[in-house]
Tab-separated table of C-alpha atoms in Angstrom:
chain	number	residue	atom	x	y	z
A	1	UNK	CA	-35.191	-42.624	-25.916
A	2	UNK	CA	-33.250	-45.624	-27.060
A	3	UNK	CA	-31.916	-47.700	-24.203
A	4	UNK	CA	-28.489	-48.086	-26.569
A	5	UNK	CA	-28.247	-44.543	-25.755
A	6	UNK	CA	-26.866	-45.209	-22.322
A	7	UNK	CA	-24.937	-47.950	-22.925
A	8	UNK	CA	-22.422	-46.322	-21.142
A	9	UNK	CA	-22.444	-44.839	-18.152
A	10	UNK	CA	-20.447	-42.730	-15.303
A	11	UNK	CA	-20.836	-42.241	-12.002
A	12	UNK	CA	-18.170	-40.660	-9.940
A	13	UNK	CA	-16.204	-43.892	-9.213
A	14	UNK	CA	-17.435	-46.473	-11.477
A	15	UNK	CA	-18.155	-46.726	-15.463
A	16	UNK	CA	-20.772	-49.139	-16.755
A	17	UNK	CA	-20.380	-50.533	-19.775
A	18	UNK	CA	-22.140	-53.197	-22.297
A	19	UNK	CA	-21.686	-57.021	-21.418
A	20	UNK	CA	-19.468	-57.242	-24.921
A	21	UNK	CA	-16.539	-55.428	-23.362
A	22	UNK	CA	-16.040	-57.678	-20.334
A	23	UNK	CA	-13.282	-60.470	-20.596
A	24	UNK	CA	-15.161	-63.574	-19.493
A	25	UNK	CA	-12.670	-64.860	-16.947
A	26	UNK	CA	-13.369	-61.655	-15.234
A	27	UNK	CA	-16.619	-62.409	-15.039
A	28	UNK	CA	-15.720	-65.713	-12.994
A	29	UNK	CA	-13.290	-64.221	-10.737
A	30	UNK	CA	-16.306	-61.926	-9.281
A	31	UNK	CA	-19.563	-63.761	-9.776
A	32	UNK	CA	-17.951	-67.120	-9.089
A	33	UNK	CA	-17.245	-66.469	-5.974
A	34	UNK	CA	-19.973	-68.665	-3.815
A	35	UNK	CA	-20.626	-65.189	-1.581
A	36	UNK	CA	-21.607	-63.865	-4.312
A	37	UNK	CA	-23.546	-66.483	-6.093
A	38	UNK	CA	-25.727	-67.957	-3.763
A	39	UNK	CA	-28.017	-64.754	-3.627
A	40	UNK	CA	-28.685	-64.951	-7.329
A	41	UNK	CA	-31.538	-66.558	-9.134
A	42	UNK	CA	-30.196	-67.393	-11.801
A	43	UNK	CA	-26.360	-68.155	-11.662
A	44	UNK	CA	-25.104	-71.706	-11.332
A	45	UNK	CA	-22.555	-72.494	-8.947
A	46	UNK	CA	-19.551	-73.672	-9.644
A	47	UNK	CA	-19.810	-70.604	-12.601
A	48	UNK	CA	-16.907	-71.243	-15.034
A	49	UNK	CA	-16.028	-69.649	-18.712
A	50	UNK	CA	-18.600	-71.692	-20.791
A	51	UNK	CA	-21.404	-69.700	-18.211
A	52	UNK	CA	-19.778	-66.219	-18.478
A	53	UNK	CA	-19.135	-66.629	-22.259
A	54	UNK	CA	-22.700	-68.053	-22.495
A	55	UNK	CA	-24.279	-64.665	-20.702
A	56	UNK	CA	-22.280	-62.404	-23.065
A	57	UNK	CA	-23.880	-64.361	-25.956
A	58	UNK	CA	-27.318	-63.764	-24.667
A	59	UNK	CA	-27.266	-60.425	-24.145
A	60	UNK	CA	-25.212	-59.178	-26.470
A	61	UNK	CA	-28.135	-57.297	-27.738
A	62	UNK	CA	-28.782	-55.272	-24.268
A	63	UNK	CA	-26.569	-52.134	-24.328
A	64	UNK	CA	-28.549	-49.997	-22.071
A	65	UNK	CA	-30.437	-52.936	-20.477
A	66	UNK	CA	-27.651	-54.691	-18.730
A	67	UNK	CA	-23.818	-53.536	-18.008
A	68	UNK	CA	-20.791	-54.820	-16.380
A	69	UNK	CA	-19.247	-52.343	-13.885
A	70	UNK	CA	-15.758	-50.917	-13.495
A	71	UNK	CA	-14.270	-49.024	-11.034
A	72	UNK	CA	-10.094	-48.132	-11.280
A	73	UNK	CA	-9.177	-51.558	-10.978
A	74	UNK	CA	-11.164	-53.347	-13.144
A	75	UNK	CA	-14.213	-55.445	-13.205
A	76	UNK	CA	-16.166	-55.593	-10.310
A	77	UNK	CA	-20.093	-56.490	-10.908
A	78	UNK	CA	-23.129	-56.118	-13.099
A	79	UNK	CA	-26.607	-54.891	-13.353
A	80	UNK	CA	-29.331	-54.826	-15.636
A	81	UNK	CA	-32.765	-53.173	-15.631
A	82	UNK	CA	-34.077	-56.098	-17.874
A	83	UNK	CA	-37.363	-56.469	-16.693
A	84	UNK	CA	-36.576	-55.450	-13.050
A	85	UNK	CA	-33.160	-54.468	-10.988
A	86	UNK	CA	-30.794	-56.963	-10.613
A	87	UNK	CA	-27.044	-56.977	-9.533
A	88	UNK	CA	-23.801	-58.271	-8.139
A	89	UNK	CA	-20.525	-57.195	-6.934
A	90	UNK	CA	-17.896	-59.158	-6.484
A	91	UNK	CA	-16.410	-59.774	-2.743
A	92	UNK	CA	-13.923	-57.653	-2.620
A	93	UNK	CA	-15.983	-54.828	-3.791
A	94	UNK	CA	-18.782	-54.993	-0.785
A	95	UNK	CA	-19.205	-52.292	1.563
A	96	UNK	CA	-18.472	-49.136	-0.780
A	97	UNK	CA	-21.543	-47.961	-2.118
A	98	UNK	CA	-21.142	-49.129	-5.453
A	99	UNK	CA	-24.320	-50.638	-5.254
A	100	UNK	CA	-25.895	-47.268	-4.512
A	101	UNK	CA	-24.236	-45.729	-6.618
A	102	UNK	CA	-24.728	-47.834	-9.569
A	103	UNK	CA	-28.305	-48.341	-8.675
A	104	UNK	CA	-29.475	-44.876	-8.716
A	105	UNK	CA	-27.494	-44.484	-12.803
A	106	UNK	CA	-29.497	-47.551	-14.254
A	107	UNK	CA	-32.847	-46.236	-12.028
A	108	UNK	CA	-32.474	-42.948	-14.081
A	109	UNK	CA	-32.028	-44.461	-17.345
A	110	UNK	CA	-35.306	-46.630	-16.105
A	111	UNK	CA	-37.282	-43.564	-15.647
A	112	UNK	CA	-35.851	-41.150	-18.339
A	113	UNK	CA	-37.638	-43.571	-20.656
A	114	UNK	CA	-42.069	-41.727	-20.120
A	115	UNK	CA	-43.625	-45.022	-21.091
A	116	UNK	CA	-41.611	-46.769	-17.943
A	117	UNK	CA	-43.395	-48.532	-15.305
A	118	UNK	CA	-42.683	-49.409	-11.811
A	119	UNK	CA	-39.519	-50.987	-10.944
A	120	UNK	CA	-39.151	-54.313	-9.488
A	121	UNK	CA	-36.537	-56.297	-7.378
A	122	UNK	CA	-36.250	-57.941	-4.157
A	123	UNK	CA	-33.719	-60.539	-1.979
A	124	UNK	CA	-33.615	-63.356	-0.347
A	125	UNK	CA	-33.949	-63.710	3.473
A	126	UNK	CA	-30.805	-63.196	5.421
A	127	UNK	CA	-29.499	-60.787	2.235
A	128	UNK	CA	-29.430	-57.419	4.681
A	129	UNK	CA	-26.735	-56.176	1.935
A	130	UNK	CA	-29.317	-55.684	-0.692
A	131	UNK	CA	-32.109	-55.072	1.755
A	132	UNK	CA	-29.843	-51.736	2.518
A	133	UNK	CA	-29.099	-50.874	-0.644
A	134	UNK	CA	-33.042	-51.305	-2.180
A	135	UNK	CA	-33.789	-49.311	0.650
A	136	UNK	CA	-31.477	-46.453	0.340
A	137	UNK	CA	-32.392	-46.691	-3.490
A	138	UNK	CA	-36.157	-45.740	-2.766
A	139	UNK	CA	-37.972	-49.553	-2.752
A	140	UNK	CA	-40.282	-50.561	-0.833
A	141	UNK	CA	-41.274	-53.901	0.441
A	142	UNK	CA	-44.679	-55.522	-1.336
A	143	UNK	CA	-44.899	-59.556	-0.795
A	144	UNK	CA	-43.320	-62.514	-1.378
A	145	UNK	CA	-42.822	-64.815	-4.141
A	146	UNK	CA	-41.267	-68.191	-4.369
A	147	UNK	CA	-37.948	-67.951	-7.239
A	148	UNK	CA	-35.853	-70.800	-8.469
A	149	UNK	CA	-31.998	-70.512	-6.751
A	150	UNK	CA	-29.522	-72.075	-9.156
A	151	UNK	CA	-26.783	-71.977	-6.888
A	152	UNK	CA	-28.225	-73.239	-3.765
A	153	UNK	CA	-30.734	-76.155	-5.989
A	154	UNK	CA	-33.500	-75.101	-4.296
A	155	UNK	CA	-36.317	-72.301	-4.148
A	156	UNK	CA	-36.297	-69.907	-2.003
A	157	UNK	CA	-39.708	-67.559	-0.833
A	158	UNK	CA	-38.194	-63.836	-1.757
A	159	UNK	CA	-38.698	-60.687	-0.393
A	160	UNK	CA	-40.399	-58.556	-3.620
A	161	UNK	CA	-39.907	-54.679	-3.450
A	162	UNK	CA	-41.420	-51.912	-5.312
A	163	UNK	CA	-40.092	-48.930	-6.758
A	164	UNK	CA	-43.038	-46.474	-8.048
A	165	UNK	CA	-42.252	-43.556	-10.824
A	166	UNK	CA	-43.881	-40.992	-8.320
A	167	UNK	CA	-41.321	-42.503	-5.709
A	168	UNK	CA	-38.792	-41.914	-7.799
A	169	UNK	CA	-39.312	-38.326	-9.213
A	170	UNK	CA	-39.599	-37.368	-5.385
A	171	UNK	CA	-36.041	-38.867	-4.253
A	172	UNK	CA	-34.669	-36.740	-7.599
A	173	UNK	CA	-36.781	-32.919	-6.599
A	174	UNK	CA	-35.763	-30.808	-4.307
A	175	UNK	CA	-36.469	-26.753	-3.598
A	176	UNK	CA	-36.476	-24.661	-0.730
A	177	UNK	CA	-37.165	-20.829	-0.772
A	178	UNK	CA	-36.731	-18.245	2.138
A	179	UNK	CA	-37.415	-14.245	1.817
A	180	UNK	CA	-34.232	-13.678	-0.894
A	181	UNK	CA	-33.456	-16.899	-1.296
A	182	UNK	CA	-33.781	-20.376	-3.355
A	183	UNK	CA	-31.701	-23.593	-2.606
A	184	UNK	CA	-32.328	-25.929	-5.451
A	185	UNK	CA	-29.828	-28.803	-6.375
A	186	UNK	CA	-26.474	-28.364	-8.353
A	187	UNK	CA	-26.254	-28.793	-11.676
A	188	UNK	CA	-23.191	-29.616	-13.712
A	189	UNK	CA	-23.480	-25.807	-15.494
A	190	UNK	CA	-22.819	-24.311	-12.227
A	191	UNK	CA	-19.234	-25.493	-12.499
A	192	UNK	CA	-17.686	-22.529	-14.026
A	193	UNK	CA	-19.778	-20.502	-10.792
A	194	UNK	CA	-18.983	-22.111	-8.306
A	195	UNK	CA	-15.477	-22.500	-9.607
A	196	UNK	CA	-15.226	-18.320	-9.082
A	197	UNK	CA	-15.895	-18.461	-5.968
A	198	UNK	CA	-15.340	-21.856	-4.354
A	199	UNK	CA	-11.592	-21.129	-6.236
A	200	UNK	CA	-10.865	-18.251	-4.153
A	201	UNK	CA	-8.422	-18.700	-1.369
A	202	UNK	CA	-10.779	-16.884	1.183
A	203	UNK	CA	-13.422	-19.583	0.821
A	204	UNK	CA	-11.516	-22.892	-0.350
A	205	UNK	CA	-9.036	-22.590	2.918
A	206	UNK	CA	-12.475	-22.698	4.901
A	207	UNK	CA	-13.462	-25.972	3.021
A	208	UNK	CA	-11.779	-29.691	3.175
A	209	UNK	CA	-11.574	-30.633	-0.146
A	210	UNK	CA	-11.564	-27.400	-2.517
A	211	UNK	CA	-8.439	-26.324	-3.807
A	212	UNK	CA	-6.621	-23.130	-5.477
A	213	UNK	CA	-7.472	-22.806	-8.520
A	214	UNK	CA	-10.088	-25.558	-8.651
A	215	UNK	CA	-9.981	-27.582	-11.305
A	216	UNK	CA	-12.712	-27.993	-13.610
A	217	UNK	CA	-12.391	-31.605	-13.210
A	218	UNK	CA	-12.582	-31.287	-10.024
A	219	UNK	CA	-15.781	-28.940	-9.808
A	220	UNK	CA	-17.511	-31.487	-11.937
A	221	UNK	CA	-16.711	-34.445	-9.543
A	222	UNK	CA	-17.968	-32.349	-6.515
A	223	UNK	CA	-20.710	-31.385	-7.909
A	224	UNK	CA	-21.373	-35.157	-9.535
A	225	UNK	CA	-20.895	-36.250	-5.588
A	226	UNK	CA	-23.548	-33.679	-4.895
A	227	UNK	CA	-26.635	-35.128	-5.959
A	228	UNK	CA	-29.659	-35.086	-4.157
A	229	UNK	CA	-31.388	-38.531	-4.097
A	230	UNK	CA	-33.789	-38.586	-1.097
A	231	UNK	CA	-30.955	-39.277	1.670
A	232	UNK	CA	-28.449	-37.587	3.257
A	233	UNK	CA	-25.232	-36.918	1.271
A	234	UNK	CA	-25.961	-34.186	-1.033
A	235	UNK	CA	-25.657	-30.472	-1.885
A	236	UNK	CA	-27.600	-27.518	-2.944
A	237	UNK	CA	-27.096	-24.692	-4.607
A	238	UNK	CA	-27.824	-21.039	-3.024
A	239	UNK	CA	-29.184	-18.503	-5.326
A	240	UNK	CA	-30.896	-15.270	-6.015
A	241	UNK	CA	-34.247	-14.758	-7.092
A	242	UNK	CA	-32.930	-13.830	-10.376
A	243	UNK	CA	-31.366	-17.420	-10.359
A	244	UNK	CA	-27.361	-16.222	-9.478
A	245	UNK	CA	-25.402	-18.910	-7.650
A	246	UNK	CA	-24.066	-17.413	-4.814
A	247	UNK	CA	-22.954	-20.419	-2.399
A	248	UNK	CA	-24.051	-23.672	-1.103
A	249	UNK	CA	-25.231	-25.631	1.773
A	250	UNK	CA	-24.548	-29.477	2.076
A	251	UNK	CA	-25.650	-32.332	4.546
A	252	UNK	CA	-22.967	-35.193	4.895
A	253	UNK	CA	-24.105	-38.908	4.983
A	254	UNK	CA	-22.592	-38.691	8.493
A	255	UNK	CA	-24.916	-36.310	9.035
A	256	UNK	CA	-22.694	-33.217	9.175
A	257	UNK	CA	-23.496	-30.088	7.555
A	258	UNK	CA	-21.835	-27.574	6.187
A	259	UNK	CA	-22.176	-24.381	3.362
A	260	UNK	CA	-19.786	-21.516	1.558
A	261	UNK	CA	-20.952	-18.274	0.200
A	262	UNK	CA	-19.263	-16.285	-2.577
A	263	UNK	CA	-16.951	-13.726	-0.303
A	264	UNK	CA	-19.103	-10.747	-2.066
A	265	UNK	CA	-21.886	-11.765	-0.187
A	266	UNK	CA	-20.247	-12.446	3.341
A	267	UNK	CA	-21.916	-10.194	6.223
A	268	UNK	CA	-25.123	-10.086	4.750
A	269	UNK	CA	-27.467	-13.089	6.725
A	270	UNK	CA	-27.665	-15.277	3.442
A	271	UNK	CA	-25.773	-17.733	5.208
A	272	UNK	CA	-28.385	-17.847	8.100
A	273	UNK	CA	-30.967	-17.203	6.228
A	274	UNK	CA	-29.674	-20.287	4.357
A	275	UNK	CA	-28.529	-22.371	6.848
A	276	UNK	CA	-31.965	-21.997	8.854
A	277	UNK	CA	-33.934	-23.025	5.760
A	278	UNK	CA	-31.574	-26.180	4.684
A	279	UNK	CA	-31.445	-27.017	8.950
A	280	UNK	CA	-35.669	-27.124	8.664
A	281	UNK	CA	-36.080	-28.788	5.764
A	282	UNK	CA	-33.556	-31.912	7.169
A	283	UNK	CA	-35.632	-31.718	10.313
A	284	UNK	CA	-38.809	-32.632	8.526
A	285	UNK	CA	-37.848	-34.453	5.857
A	286	UNK	CA	-35.209	-36.734	7.712
A	287	UNK	CA	-37.015	-38.007	11.123
A	288	UNK	CA	-35.044	-40.425	11.761
A	289	UNK	CA	-32.449	-38.202	11.640
A	290	UNK	CA	-31.535	-36.828	15.748
A	291	UNK	CA	-28.717	-34.760	15.551
A	292	UNK	CA	-26.276	-32.955	13.404
A	293	UNK	CA	-22.859	-32.138	13.260
A	294	UNK	CA	-21.108	-29.097	12.200
A	295	UNK	CA	-17.432	-27.660	12.780
A	296	UNK	CA	-15.382	-24.103	11.331
A	297	UNK	CA	-11.503	-23.793	11.392
A	298	UNK	CA	-10.915	-21.438	14.335
A	299	UNK	CA	-9.603	-18.564	12.360
A	300	UNK	CA	-13.236	-17.743	11.102
A	301	UNK	CA	-15.142	-16.581	13.523
A	302	UNK	CA	-18.329	-15.598	11.233
A	303	UNK	CA	-18.692	-19.486	10.997
A	304	UNK	CA	-18.864	-19.780	14.381
A	305	UNK	CA	-21.254	-16.982	14.858
A	306	UNK	CA	-23.633	-18.293	11.936
A	307	UNK	CA	-23.676	-21.497	13.804
A	308	UNK	CA	-24.515	-19.993	16.938
A	309	UNK	CA	-27.722	-18.420	15.809
A	310	UNK	CA	-28.588	-21.656	14.547
A	311	UNK	CA	-29.010	-23.172	17.788
A	312	UNK	CA	-25.637	-25.056	17.732
A	313	UNK	CA	-23.581	-25.376	20.703
A	314	UNK	CA	-19.710	-26.400	20.916
A	315	UNK	CA	-18.623	-29.750	21.811
A	316	UNK	CA	-14.966	-29.159	21.605
A	317	UNK	CA	-11.883	-28.017	19.490
A	318	UNK	CA	-9.257	-29.967	17.675
A	319	UNK	CA	-7.658	-30.328	14.188
A	320	UNK	CA	-9.016	-30.227	10.824
A	321	UNK	CA	-7.940	-30.354	7.146
A	322	UNK	CA	-8.191	-28.504	4.074
A	323	UNK	CA	-6.688	-29.049	0.300
A	324	UNK	CA	-6.220	-25.526	0.595
A	325	UNK	CA	-3.788	-25.186	3.368
A	326	UNK	CA	-0.224	-26.033	4.030
A	327	UNK	CA	-0.928	-28.011	7.719
A	328	UNK	CA	-3.744	-28.940	9.746
A	329	UNK	CA	-5.372	-26.538	11.486
A	330	UNK	CA	-7.411	-25.549	14.861
A	331	UNK	CA	-11.329	-26.309	14.400
A	332	UNK	CA	-14.121	-25.635	16.774
A	333	UNK	CA	-16.874	-28.315	16.824
A	334	UNK	CA	-21.009	-27.953	16.946
A	335	UNK	CA	-23.926	-30.046	17.445
A	336	UNK	CA	-27.901	-29.487	17.278
A	337	UNK	CA	-30.031	-31.888	18.640
A	338	UNK	CA	-33.526	-32.589	17.202
A	339	UNK	CA	-35.167	-31.725	20.525
A	340	UNK	CA	-32.915	-28.702	20.754
A	341	UNK	CA	-33.897	-27.895	17.250
A	342	UNK	CA	-35.647	-24.161	17.227
A	343	UNK	CA	-38.447	-23.974	16.278
A	344	UNK	CA	-38.892	-27.323	17.463
A	345	UNK	CA	-40.008	-29.260	14.353
């Protein structure tokens, strides 16, 4: 697969473009900040227009390997898989999860090539932000290496990390089976089926972000932000043995769990069956998760019954919002501690 096929990449919040599509002044505004440049090996400080122009010229033929990154405000960073994974983000773009979002996308490009080997990356001692990002992306520490830090005008004993194809594949694949159901990752092709039942008043008003009607663009965005990446923050489709999609389960990055089910399948034990299997997988897959939270609107007592069957205990009440409701409405909050899970993991 030619790298140029990936010259433009769109993620839920970002667009990755060839370096030739950037204004050098915008590059300088981001990477020219010392707080950014000090963590990068080949970037000088001060960094000026001539440096940016030279970088763009040197990487003009690297479309699909080297990108600048834009959000809805403009250029916010750069990323590459040229020999190893490297990236930078403007100071004002820190803390928004952009590095993980862009990193996931370009790592997929790298391993889409069946001949691509392990991917290398690393960070300087003290760069805890990059450490956190790279660990989330699946990299593991393999040792140290000495690199020349141009902005610091010195050599640095840097941490080296590696991501193997086997680890990458394990972080992209998941399937959970029960007696009557299969839970599997959502696909873009699921959008119409999700729209059919998720965009109904009976279902949408019990969820936070669904609307009536639920537009094609919104459904596809919801799917795009649901991808399984081996860490909390994903949704799976609930399917029948024939492959028919009847609902979803989800684990949020905040360790909250949720589900929705096509109205036609209510009252048949599918929600309890799907969630029981989903919870068991969470406990096994994520040993660091010590508790799970959930809630339901007070006018949806059936969901409360499901949560109690699963071992959740009520912790309080409050108000919750839904895009399919005109006003905030009373909800009931639940928690399940790992130590109380049944069967005990």
